[in-house]
Each structure stands twice: as C-alpha cells, then as structure tokens.
Amino acid sequence: LLGQEALTSYEMHGWRWAAGKSPEMGDYTGNTVEVASNDLDTEPVTVTASRLAGAHRLDRRFRDFNDQAVVASYLVHQAEDYKRKTDAKALAAIIAAGTATAPGTVPAGIAKGLAAIVDGALGVIATENRPAYSLVSPELWRDIILTPKDDVLAFLNAGFGLEEGDVAGFRIQPAAVGTGKVITAAKEALTFYELGETPIRIEGVAPGNGADDVAVFGYWATLTNNAAAIRTVTVAP
C-alpha cells in the first residue's frame, strides 16, 4: 500500500520542499512580461532506522547429522514473523500520521464504512493526490463486504468523481485501525524503508555448549511525506 525505498544507511539525510514553498507556475501573457515566481524554501529530513532481531541457540546435532529441516523451518518462521511485525509497524505509522476528517451524512441503504471511505477519499483528492487504499475497522468491513460488489464500485465511482478505471485499482481491506474508523490515503503519502537483504541471517558456533547460535536482524523506517493525504474518518455511532 505504501511507497517503498531501500535503506542505504542507518541514518539517512535528505531534504524536501517546505510546506507552501515548492515551485509553482502562474498565468503568463508573454510579450516580455515578467514570469510569475513564488517563494521557495527547503527543509532537512532525517530517516533513522529501527531494528528487529531474534536469536536462539540450537543443538549442533542438526549440523553434525546434516539435518537441515529444523534450521530451515526456524529461518522460515523468523522471516514470516519479520513480515508480520513490519506490517504492524507500517500500520502504526499510517494511524499515527492520519489527519482527522469529519464524516458526512450517510445516504439511506449505504454502509457507514463506504460513506466514510468516500469522505476520506475526497479529503485526499483535495490535496491533489489520488486515493489508493482504505483500511477499515473489522466491524465496518463486514457491512461493506456484504454489499454487492457492483453497488460498491458504483458508489465509489460516483463518490470519488473519478473515471471508472481509476477506482478499479483502489484497495479496501480490514485492519486494526480502531473501532468505527476508516483510513483512506494516497500511496505516496508515506514511505516505508527496508534494508535490501532483510532479515539478515547470522550464525556462530558455541563449542563449549555444543550449539550453534542462529540470529536474524531486520531494519526498517518510515517517513511521512504528506499527512494531509492520509485521512482518518470516525463514523457516527
């Protein structure tokens, strides 16, 4: 759901245009009239990596008898756990960055969650970004998923004011965003960073214990690019 970039350093330094200080154009009449210009400014941006790690000591008999099933399963489970935990980190970043948006009136016969998606999407569109996904609390998701698919698409097409093909790639999925809440956002609103080879596998021998130490390490970071393009709507009770 998010923009993704590679971590190339534990602490990455960059810059971005300051709010309201990015380059803009204006009407121009020609005939040597001065071209429009606006104030420009930048601000520094620092992305610092966070870490995940797990390690265990395994009996070296698995190595001595070339029994790789246990070690292989161990690494698979650690990699899957890394994926689950980084998904949770990404979700937490989305929730923390969200801009509260007031819900509108819910039309008769329309699920509250669907109306909240449209309210959030309109907020994203107002920032001149394209809504890419909505994360919906499970109890609202149930009402949406029980609505006929064609009705859902028709309502979103009309509500977003976009072409039909634009809504086709829009993703709606349940998530633990909080009871009665819907978050709708643009993909470029938040970037998730990971190290290229994640998780990293490290092994060492502990001869005094007749064991192999196996550890995995992962690195991740998030950067909010545009909080206004992440909209949180709480439906009325």
mmCIF file of N, CA and C in Angstrom, residues 8 10 24 30 34 44 59 85 88 94 117 121 124 153 158 167 171-172 176-177 182 184 187 201-202 220 224-225 228:
data_model
loop_
_atom_site.group_PDB
_atom_site.id
_atom_site.type_symbol
_atom_site.label_atom_id
_atom_site.label_comp_id
_atom_site.label_asym_id
_atom_site.label_seq_id
_atom_site.Cartn_x
_atom_site.Cartn_y
_atom_site.Cartn_z
ATOM 1 N N THR A 8 19.829 2.746 2.768
ATOM 2 C CA THR A 8 21.225 2.681 2.336
ATOM 3 C C THR A 8 22.181 3.089 3.443
ATOM 4 N N TYR A 10 22.180 3.604 8.128
ATOM 5 C CA TYR A 10 21.382 3.517 9.360
ATOM 6 C C TYR A 10 20.662 4.835 9.618
ATOM 7 N N GLU A 24 6.005 26.747 -8.134
ATOM 8 C CA GLU A 24 4.680 26.849 -8.739
ATOM 9 C C GLU A 24 4.745 27.680 -10.011
ATOM 10 N N GLY A 30 3.008 36.698 -21.882
ATOM 11 C CA GLY A 30 4.034 36.871 -22.912
ATOM 12 C C GLY A 30 4.403 38.326 -23.112
ATOM 13 N N GLU A 34 7.206 39.994 -17.034
ATOM 14 C CA GLU A 34 7.940 39.157 -16.070
ATOM 15 C C GLU A 34 7.150 37.884 -15.752
ATOM 16 N N PRO A 44 15.491 20.168 6.005
ATOM 17 C CA PRO A 44 16.191 18.888 6.082
ATOM 18 C C PRO A 44 15.266 17.776 6.553
ATOM 19 N N ASP A 59 20.908 -26.962 19.226
ATOM 20 C CA ASP A 59 21.837 -28.093 19.407
ATOM 21 C C ASP A 59 22.586 -28.361 18.097
ATOM 22 N N LYS A 85 5.600 -8.371 11.757
ATOM 23 C CA LYS A 85 5.941 -7.246 12.621
ATOM 24 C C LYS A 85 6.163 -5.957 11.839
ATOM 25 N N ALA A 88 2.882 -4.547 10.962
ATOM 26 C CA ALA A 88 2.315 -3.842 12.119
ATOM 27 C C ALA A 88 2.970 -2.472 12.299
ATOM 28 N N ILE A 94 0.873 4.604 9.665
ATOM 29 C CA ILE A 94 -0.281 5.162 8.952
ATOM 30 C C ILE A 94 -1.266 5.775 9.948
ATOM 31 N N ILE A 117 -15.306 5.932 3.574
ATOM 32 C CA ILE A 117 -14.262 5.825 2.549
ATOM 33 C C ILE A 117 -14.341 7.004 1.596
ATOM 34 N N ALA A 121 -11.608 9.833 0.973
ATOM 35 C CA ALA A 121 -11.067 9.956 -0.384
ATOM 36 C C ALA A 121 -11.185 11.385 -0.901
ATOM 37 N N VAL A 124 -8.421 13.341 0.488
ATOM 38 C CA VAL A 124 -7.160 13.065 -0.213
ATOM 39 C C VAL A 124 -7.138 13.792 -1.557
ATOM 40 N N LEU A 153 -18.733 -0.574 -6.199
ATOM 41 C CA LEU A 153 -17.996 0.131 -7.241
ATOM 42 C C LEU A 153 -18.766 1.342 -7.757
ATOM 43 N N ALA A 158 -19.064 7.161 -8.155
ATOM 44 C CA ALA A 158 -19.814 8.413 -8.049
ATOM 45 C C ALA A 158 -19.236 9.310 -6.958
ATOM 46 N N VAL A 167 -10.889 3.825 -10.116
ATOM 47 C CA VAL A 167 -11.343 3.187 -8.887
ATOM 48 C C VAL A 167 -11.059 1.688 -8.902
ATOM 49 N N ARG A 171 -7.856 -0.200 -3.308
ATOM 50 C CA ARG A 171 -7.913 -1.373 -2.428
ATOM 51 C C ARG A 171 -8.599 -1.042 -1.113
ATOM 52 N N ILE A 172 -9.477 -1.934 -0.687
ATOM 53 C CA ILE A 172 -10.166 -1.811 0.602
ATOM 54 C C ILE A 172 -9.887 -3.081 1.380
ATOM 55 N N ALA A 176 -6.761 -3.259 11.971
ATOM 56 C CA ALA A 176 -6.993 -2.815 13.351
ATOM 57 C C ALA A 176 -6.678 -1.329 13.473
ATOM 58 N N VAL A 177 -7.541 -0.499 12.868
ATOM 59 C CA VAL A 177 -7.329 0.948 12.891
ATOM 60 C C VAL A 177 -8.118 1.630 14.001
ATOM 61 N N VAL A 182 -12.059 4.532 9.656
ATOM 62 C CA VAL A 182 -11.647 4.218 8.289
ATOM 63 C C VAL A 182 -10.512 5.170 7.922
ATOM 64 N N THR A 184 -8.213 6.407 4.742
ATOM 65 C CA THR A 184 -8.058 6.415 3.290
ATOM 66 C C THR A 184 -6.856 7.284 2.949
ATOM 67 N N LYS A 187 -0.905 6.512 -1.914
ATOM 68 C CA LYS A 187 0.267 5.662 -1.750
ATOM 69 C C LYS A 187 1.513 6.470 -1.426
ATOM 70 N N ARG A 201 20.625 -13.115 8.052
ATOM 71 C CA ARG A 201 20.882 -14.344 8.821
ATOM 72 C C ARG A 201 22.338 -14.360 9.288
ATOM 73 N N ILE A 202 22.520 -14.563 10.566
ATOM 74 C CA ILE A 202 23.856 -14.640 11.171
ATOM 75 C C ILE A 202 23.968 -15.945 11.954
ATOM 76 N N TRP A 220 14.199 -1.202 9.503
ATOM 77 C CA TRP A 220 13.061 -0.568 8.847
ATOM 78 C C TRP A 220 12.957 0.891 9.300
ATOM 79 N N THR A 224 6.768 10.127 6.778
ATOM 80 C CA THR A 224 5.504 10.712 6.350
ATOM 81 C C THR A 224 5.799 11.855 5.392
ATOM 82 N N ASN A 225 5.359 11.720 4.166
ATOM 83 C CA ASN A 225 5.597 12.744 3.155
ATOM 84 C C ASN A 225 4.493 13.789 3.110
ATOM 85 N N ALA A 228 -1.609 15.201 5.160
ATOM 86 C CA ALA A 228 -2.928 15.627 4.687
ATOM 87 C C ALA A 228 -3.513 14.653 3.686
#
